[in-house]
Tab-separated table of C-alpha atoms and ligand atoms in Angstrom:
chain	number	residue	atom	x	y	z
A	2	MET	CA	22.161	41.105	-131.554
A	3	ARG	CA	25.699	42.394	-131.120
A	4	ASN	CA	27.649	45.388	-129.910
A	5	LEU	CA	29.715	47.789	-131.978
A	6	LEU	CA	32.399	48.847	-129.518
A	7	ALA	CA	35.633	49.090	-131.473
A	8	ILE	CA	36.935	48.585	-135.010
A	9	ARG	CA	39.771	46.592	-133.441
A	10	TYR	CA	37.245	43.818	-132.645
A	11	LEU	CA	35.960	43.555	-136.253
A	12	ASP	CA	37.475	41.645	-139.130
A	13	ALA	CA	37.710	42.843	-142.725
A	14	ALA	CA	34.632	40.826	-143.762
A	15	GLU	CA	32.465	42.426	-141.055
A	16	ILE	CA	33.693	45.908	-141.965
A	17	THR	CA	32.964	45.284	-145.637
A	18	ALA	CA	29.483	43.940	-144.831
A	19	ILE	CA	28.593	47.083	-142.845
A	20	LEU	CA	29.908	49.320	-145.667
A	21	ASP	CA	27.905	47.373	-148.299
A	22	SER	CA	24.785	47.751	-146.195
A	23	ALA	CA	25.451	51.509	-145.821
A	24	ARG	CA	25.670	51.819	-149.613
A	25	GLN	CA	22.327	50.048	-150.002
A	26	TYR	CA	20.695	52.341	-147.446
A	27	ARG	CA	22.155	55.362	-149.241
A	28	ALA	CA	20.696	54.249	-152.555
A	29	ALA	CA	17.304	53.577	-150.980
A	30	VAL	CA	17.166	56.922	-149.146
A	31	ARG	CA	18.216	58.799	-152.297
A	32	GLU	CA	15.549	57.010	-154.355
A	33	ARG	CA	13.021	57.804	-151.619
A	34	LYS	CA	12.299	54.121	-151.054
A	35	SER	CA	11.179	53.124	-147.583
A	36	THR	CA	13.896	51.938	-145.212
A	37	VAL	CA	11.512	51.546	-142.261
A	38	VAL	CA	11.877	48.244	-140.424
A	39	ASP	CA	8.959	45.920	-139.551
A	40	SER	CA	9.468	46.125	-135.794
A	41	PRO	CA	10.666	49.550	-134.674
A	42	LEU	CA	12.739	49.623	-131.502
A	43	GLY	CA	13.665	52.138	-128.804
A	44	VAL	CA	17.192	53.513	-129.074
A	45	GLY	CA	18.703	55.586	-126.263
A	46	LEU	CA	21.193	58.267	-127.272
A	47	LEU	CA	23.400	58.811	-124.231
A	48	PHE	CA	25.773	61.694	-124.782
A	49	PHE	CA	27.969	62.569	-121.832
A	50	GLU	CA	30.144	64.811	-124.027
A	51	ASP	CA	29.322	67.563	-126.499
A	52	SER	CA	28.378	66.448	-129.965
A	53	THR	CA	26.607	67.938	-132.959
A	54	ARG	CA	27.237	65.777	-135.972
A	55	THR	CA	27.414	62.374	-134.313
A	56	ARG	CA	24.234	62.759	-132.246
A	57	VAL	CA	22.214	64.268	-135.083
A	58	SER	CA	23.335	61.639	-137.578
A	59	PHE	CA	22.362	58.809	-135.199
A	60	GLU	CA	18.953	60.497	-134.849
A	61	GLN	CA	18.632	60.761	-138.613
A	62	ALA	CA	19.722	57.144	-139.051
A	63	ALA	CA	17.223	55.890	-136.464
A	64	ALA	CA	14.447	57.995	-138.033
A	65	HIS	CA	15.123	56.565	-141.513
A	66	LEU	CA	14.746	53.078	-140.004
A	67	GLY	CA	11.592	54.012	-138.081
A	68	HIS	CA	13.157	53.520	-134.641
A	69	ARG	CA	12.218	55.726	-131.669
A	70	THR	CA	15.047	57.664	-130.043
A	71	VAL	CA	15.289	58.803	-126.455
A	72	ASN	CA	17.827	61.552	-125.847
A	73	PHE	CA	19.759	61.532	-122.671
A	74	SER	CA	22.563	63.964	-121.936
A	75	GLY	CA	24.989	63.825	-119.035
A	76	SER	CA	24.262	67.393	-117.990
A	77	SER	CA	20.499	66.898	-117.494
A	78	SER	CA	20.501	63.436	-115.925
A	79	SER	CA	20.737	61.916	-112.464
A	80	MET	CA	24.449	61.458	-113.083
A	81	ARG	CA	24.648	65.096	-111.997
A	82	LYS	CA	23.297	63.821	-108.652
A	83	GLY	CA	26.104	61.305	-108.377
A	84	GLU	CA	24.568	58.262	-110.058
A	85	THR	CA	27.164	55.951	-111.574
A	86	LEU	CA	27.265	55.047	-115.261
A	87	ARG	CA	26.503	51.456	-114.264
A	88	ASP	CA	23.298	52.390	-112.404
A	89	THR	CA	22.256	54.742	-115.193
A	90	ILE	CA	22.653	52.026	-117.829
A	91	GLN	CA	20.729	49.529	-115.710
A	92	THR	CA	17.900	52.039	-115.283
A	93	LEU	CA	17.621	52.406	-119.052
A	94	ARG	CA	17.560	48.642	-119.376
A	95	TYR	CA	14.682	48.299	-116.865
A	96	GLU	CA	12.833	51.096	-118.656
A	97	GLY	CA	12.813	48.892	-121.732
A	98	LEU	CA	15.171	50.544	-124.217
A	99	ASP	CA	16.304	48.067	-126.884
A	100	ALA	CA	19.704	49.611	-127.697
A	101	VAL	CA	21.911	52.443	-126.518
A	102	VAL	CA	24.378	54.640	-128.345
A	103	VAL	CA	26.939	55.958	-125.859
A	104	ARG	CA	29.425	58.816	-125.958
A	105	HIS	CA	31.476	59.252	-122.825
A	106	PRO	CA	34.770	60.953	-121.877
A	107	ALA	CA	36.236	57.793	-120.319
A	108	ALA	CA	37.952	55.218	-122.523
A	109	GLY	CA	36.365	51.801	-121.959
A	110	SER	CA	33.021	53.178	-120.714
A	111	CYS	CA	31.151	51.645	-123.664
A	112	ASN	CA	32.515	48.217	-122.787
A	113	LEU	CA	31.153	48.722	-119.264
A	114	ALA	CA	27.812	49.860	-120.705
A	115	ALA	CA	27.665	46.771	-122.918
A	116	HIS	CA	28.331	44.565	-119.933
A	117	GLU	CA	25.481	46.140	-117.935
A	118	PHE	CA	22.894	46.767	-120.616
A	119	GLY	CA	21.954	43.404	-122.066
A	120	GLY	CA	21.122	44.768	-125.538
A	121	PRO	CA	23.208	46.226	-128.322
A	122	VAL	CA	25.533	49.084	-127.397
A	123	ILE	CA	27.160	51.289	-130.026
A	124	ASN	CA	30.235	53.280	-129.108
A	125	ALA	CA	29.794	56.871	-130.334
A	126	GLY	CA	33.220	57.861	-128.960
A	127	ASP	CA	34.742	56.833	-125.616
A	128	GLY	CA	37.546	59.116	-124.478
A	129	ALA	CA	40.674	58.632	-126.538
A	130	HIS	CA	39.799	54.981	-127.251
A	131	GLU	CA	37.615	54.449	-130.354
A	132	HIS	CA	34.888	55.970	-132.504
A	133	PRO	CA	33.975	53.106	-134.809
A	134	THR	CA	31.107	54.667	-136.778
A	135	GLN	CA	33.258	57.698	-137.641
A	136	ALA	CA	35.875	55.399	-139.173
A	137	LEU	CA	33.175	53.485	-141.066
A	138	GLY	CA	31.832	56.728	-142.577
A	139	ASP	CA	35.366	57.785	-143.456
A	140	ALA	CA	36.012	54.426	-145.136
A	141	LEU	CA	32.828	54.756	-147.207
A	142	THR	CA	33.948	58.243	-148.280
A	143	ILE	CA	37.407	56.978	-149.288
A	144	LEU	CA	35.868	54.076	-151.220
A	145	ASP	CA	33.529	56.455	-153.078
A	146	ARG	CA	36.535	58.459	-154.296
A	147	LYS	CA	39.249	55.838	-154.654
A	148	GLY	CA	37.322	52.606	-155.333
A	149	THR	CA	39.533	50.651	-152.961
A	150	ILE	CA	41.397	51.003	-149.665
A	151	GLU	CA	43.917	48.248	-150.365
A	152	GLY	CA	47.313	49.752	-151.192
A	153	LEU	CA	46.388	53.382	-150.464
A	154	ARG	CA	48.807	55.539	-148.549
A	155	VAL	CA	46.909	57.349	-145.778
A	156	ALA	CA	48.474	60.043	-143.572
A	157	ILE	CA	46.705	60.785	-140.275
A	158	ILE	CA	48.057	64.107	-139.016
A	159	GLY	CA	47.901	65.936	-135.697
A	160	ASP	CA	46.771	65.192	-132.153
A	161	VAL	CA	46.998	61.397	-132.328
A	162	LEU	CA	47.385	61.189	-128.540
A	163	HIS	CA	43.810	62.305	-127.815
A	164	SER	CA	42.128	61.039	-130.959
A	165	ARG	CA	39.689	58.127	-130.952
A	166	VAL	CA	39.126	58.936	-134.637
A	167	ALA	CA	42.810	58.243	-135.358
A	168	ARG	CA	42.663	54.929	-133.505
A	169	SER	CA	39.514	53.633	-135.197
A	170	ASN	CA	40.765	54.754	-138.606
A	171	ALA	CA	44.219	53.259	-138.111
A	172	TRP	CA	42.628	49.902	-137.305
A	173	LEU	CA	40.053	49.988	-140.074
A	174	LEU	CA	42.331	51.192	-142.850
A	175	SER	CA	45.101	48.772	-142.000
A	176	LYS	CA	42.641	45.856	-141.752
A	177	LEU	CA	41.534	46.750	-145.311
A	178	GLY	CA	45.115	46.888	-146.580
A	179	ALA	CA	46.099	50.588	-146.547
A	180	GLU	CA	49.539	51.837	-145.574
A	181	VAL	CA	48.774	54.072	-142.583
A	182	TRP	CA	51.089	56.836	-141.357
A	183	LEU	CA	50.473	58.496	-137.989
A	184	CYS	CA	52.138	61.874	-137.597
A	185	GLY	CA	52.197	64.598	-134.983
A	186	PRO	CA	54.497	66.418	-132.599
A	187	ARG	CA	56.295	64.173	-130.141
A	188	THR	CA	54.136	65.443	-127.248
A	189	LEU	CA	50.894	64.568	-129.078
A	190	MET	CA	51.817	61.013	-130.031
A	191	PRO	CA	50.887	58.198	-127.638
A	192	THR	CA	53.914	56.584	-126.060
A	193	ASN	CA	52.649	53.238	-127.329
A	194	ALA	CA	52.097	54.641	-130.850
A	195	SER	CA	54.228	51.865	-132.215
A	196	ARG	CA	51.521	49.417	-131.074
A	197	LEU	CA	48.900	51.123	-133.203
A	198	PRO	CA	48.768	49.715	-136.694
A	199	GLY	CA	50.713	52.110	-138.881
A	200	LYS	CA	54.045	53.804	-139.274
A	201	VAL	CA	54.878	56.615	-136.898
A	202	THR	CA	56.737	59.828	-137.644
A	203	ASN	CA	57.034	63.341	-136.265
A	204	GLU	CA	57.935	64.708	-139.700
A	205	MET	CA	54.964	65.842	-141.734
A	206	PRO	CA	56.803	65.724	-145.114
A	207	GLU	CA	57.629	62.053	-144.519
A	208	ALA	CA	54.012	61.210	-143.606
A	209	VAL	CA	52.357	62.926	-146.569
A	210	ASP	CA	54.908	62.037	-149.230
A	211	GLY	CA	52.816	60.629	-152.099
A	212	ALA	CA	49.765	60.241	-149.832
A	213	ASP	CA	46.405	59.369	-151.425
A	214	VAL	CA	44.458	60.442	-148.344
A	215	VAL	CA	45.334	63.082	-145.745
A	216	MET	CA	43.253	62.929	-142.596
A	217	CYS	CA	43.457	65.962	-140.288
A	218	LEU	CA	42.799	65.609	-136.584
A	219	ARG	CA	41.425	68.333	-134.359
A	220	LEU	CA	43.788	69.776	-131.795
A	221	GLN	CA	41.805	68.622	-128.728
A	222	ARG	CA	42.507	71.443	-126.344
A	223	GLU	CA	39.759	70.328	-123.916
A	224	ARG	CA	41.571	67.019	-123.260
A	225	MET	CA	45.022	68.486	-123.173
A	226	ALA	CA	47.242	68.911	-120.142
A	227	SER	CA	48.920	72.305	-120.397
A	228	GLY	CA	52.239	72.550	-122.168
A	229	LEU	CA	51.733	69.768	-124.715
A	230	VAL	CA	52.059	72.207	-127.591
A	231	GLY	CA	54.516	75.085	-127.305
A	232	SER	CA	52.121	77.455	-129.066
A	233	VAL	CA	49.332	77.121	-131.576
A	234	GLY	CA	51.460	79.115	-134.028
A	235	GLU	CA	54.299	76.649	-133.769
A	236	TYR	CA	51.946	73.686	-134.145
A	237	THR	CA	50.384	75.282	-137.201
A	238	ARG	CA	53.751	75.967	-138.810
A	239	HIS	CA	54.746	72.309	-138.680
A	240	TYR	CA	51.485	70.330	-138.851
A	241	GLN	CA	48.793	72.390	-140.567
A	242	VAL	CA	47.343	70.721	-143.660
A	243	ASN	CA	47.381	73.369	-146.406
A	244	ARG	CA	48.387	73.950	-150.025
A	245	ARG	CA	52.023	73.306	-149.199
A	246	THR	CA	51.094	69.905	-147.758
A	247	LEU	CA	49.063	68.994	-150.825
A	248	ARG	CA	52.027	69.629	-153.120
A	249	ARG	CA	53.799	66.668	-151.504
A	250	CYS	CA	50.813	64.330	-151.824
A	251	SER	CA	49.612	62.348	-154.798
A	252	PRO	CA	48.047	64.785	-157.361
A	253	ASP	CA	44.544	63.397	-156.740
A	254	ALA	CA	44.854	63.210	-152.951
A	255	ILE	CA	41.743	63.812	-150.863
A	256	VAL	CA	41.636	65.714	-147.567
A	257	MET	CA	39.448	64.629	-144.665
A	258	HIS	CA	38.527	66.034	-141.262
A	259	PRO	CA	36.069	64.447	-138.795
A	260	GLY	CA	34.921	67.861	-137.531
A	261	PRO	CA	34.594	70.022	-135.610
A	262	MET	CA	37.407	71.927	-137.351
A	263	ASN	CA	39.722	74.505	-135.858
A	264	ARG	CA	40.044	76.475	-139.081
A	265	GLY	CA	43.443	78.074	-139.419
A	266	VAL	CA	44.988	75.606	-136.957
A	267	GLU	CA	45.067	71.978	-138.184
A	268	ILE	CA	43.686	72.914	-141.624
A	269	ASP	CA	43.520	76.196	-143.540
A	270	ASP	CA	40.340	77.577	-145.114
A	271	ALA	CA	41.524	77.117	-148.693
A	272	THR	CA	42.065	73.391	-148.137
A	273	ALA	CA	38.942	72.792	-146.019
A	274	ASP	CA	36.795	74.387	-148.737
A	275	GLY	CA	38.934	73.420	-151.731
A	276	PRO	CA	38.549	70.755	-154.439
A	277	ALA	CA	40.483	68.055	-152.528
A	278	SER	CA	38.200	68.299	-149.503
A	279	VAL	CA	35.662	65.484	-148.955
A	280	ILE	CA	34.557	66.780	-145.552
A	281	ALA	CA	30.926	67.312	-146.615
A	282	ASP	CA	30.759	63.733	-147.933
A	283	GLN	CA	32.078	62.422	-144.608
A	284	VAL	CA	29.109	64.062	-142.889
A	285	ARG	CA	26.589	62.814	-145.490
A	286	ASN	CA	27.904	59.253	-145.329
A	287	SER	CA	27.846	59.208	-141.544
A	288	VAL	CA	24.042	58.883	-141.601
A	289	TYR	CA	24.114	55.787	-143.846
A	290	VAL	CA	26.863	53.989	-141.924
A	291	ARG	CA	24.909	54.613	-138.725
A	292	MET	CA	21.801	53.076	-140.315
A	293	ALA	CA	23.974	50.090	-141.246
A	294	ALA	CA	25.502	49.957	-137.755
A	295	LEU	CA	22.083	49.942	-136.057
A	296	SER	CA	20.841	47.178	-138.369
A	297	TRP	CA	24.022	45.161	-137.915
A	298	CYS	CA	23.664	45.366	-134.131
A	299	PHE	CA	20.000	44.351	-134.235
A	300	ALA	CA	20.534	41.534	-136.753
A	301	GLU	CA	19.552	38.019	-135.730
A	302	GLY	CA	22.300	35.550	-135.115
A	303	GLY	CA	25.235	37.902	-134.424
A	304	ALA	CA	27.457	37.075	-131.490
A	305	ALA	CA	27.458	39.779	-128.817
B	411	NCD	C1	35.255	63.661	-133.280
B	411	NCD	C2	34.981	63.098	-131.905
B	411	NCD	O1	34.139	63.600	-131.164
B	411	NCD	O2	35.628	62.134	-131.610
B	411	NCD	N1	34.191	64.326	-133.847
B	411	NCD	C3	33.189	63.603	-134.407
B	411	NCD	O3	32.641	62.701	-133.832
B	411	NCD	N2	32.867	63.913	-135.680
B	411	NCD	C4	36.532	64.321	-133.404
B	411	NCD	C5	36.871	65.449	-132.488
B	411	NCD	O4	36.195	65.762	-131.517
B	411	NCD	O5	37.912	66.057	-132.766
């Protein structure tokens, strides 16, 4: 058994193996072949932050594999009574869960959970740190459209500072040989952005010039200290992904967004619903990569 805590800890061969497995699960599910495992396990879904698509797709993935899920949300648990994350995780361990999927507002909380749990832990988003299964689903979607990641020019645009999606994607895409550009207003770029894999710019035209993939990030107002963006209108004028952006990209560029979208802010309606958008495929593929992630974590012989 092993944990899936961050793309940064994986090598290209491991990433490729998980993506291959996701493709096999997708084919099996589409052909209505059984994907149920011989020994079903109990998987806890611990969501201490709001989520629609991630939680539901883990539930779908577990159901396709025949695993039982136990839902556990921060707002209805003893953590409201002051219990620590450490004690909560230990309780779930004593209650006999085999794996836990954790989403938490604090960066590094999934590493703590992995340390306390003693079974596989999957990071479903920890603060502004990483969201590995989102990046895996995004990579599968890019591969479906482009056939390869090696040599692609990928522009990741917007609130890089608060985005675990940007971090996991920057690691994954650069490990598989893409040229990654990270772009946003100065106040929404991490001060250590130069340590993330990728080139950094505040100029959108420079980031998207000839891009094969444009990845929009949500403006994360719930994590934002006040004053980081002058006004939404100003942000939109400089960083919204729209028809004007696409004119600078490669003619067959695709547009991605992890959701939830602020329509009319980081992306306009015409682009979100237009022919370049692969947003629906990102959601579809997220189920299959989460099946692959669960199986990879439960596999015999993996190092924790
Ligand atoms: C993202 C998340 O929660 O990190 N959403 C998702 O999982 N699909 C991105 C976001 O909240 O902006």
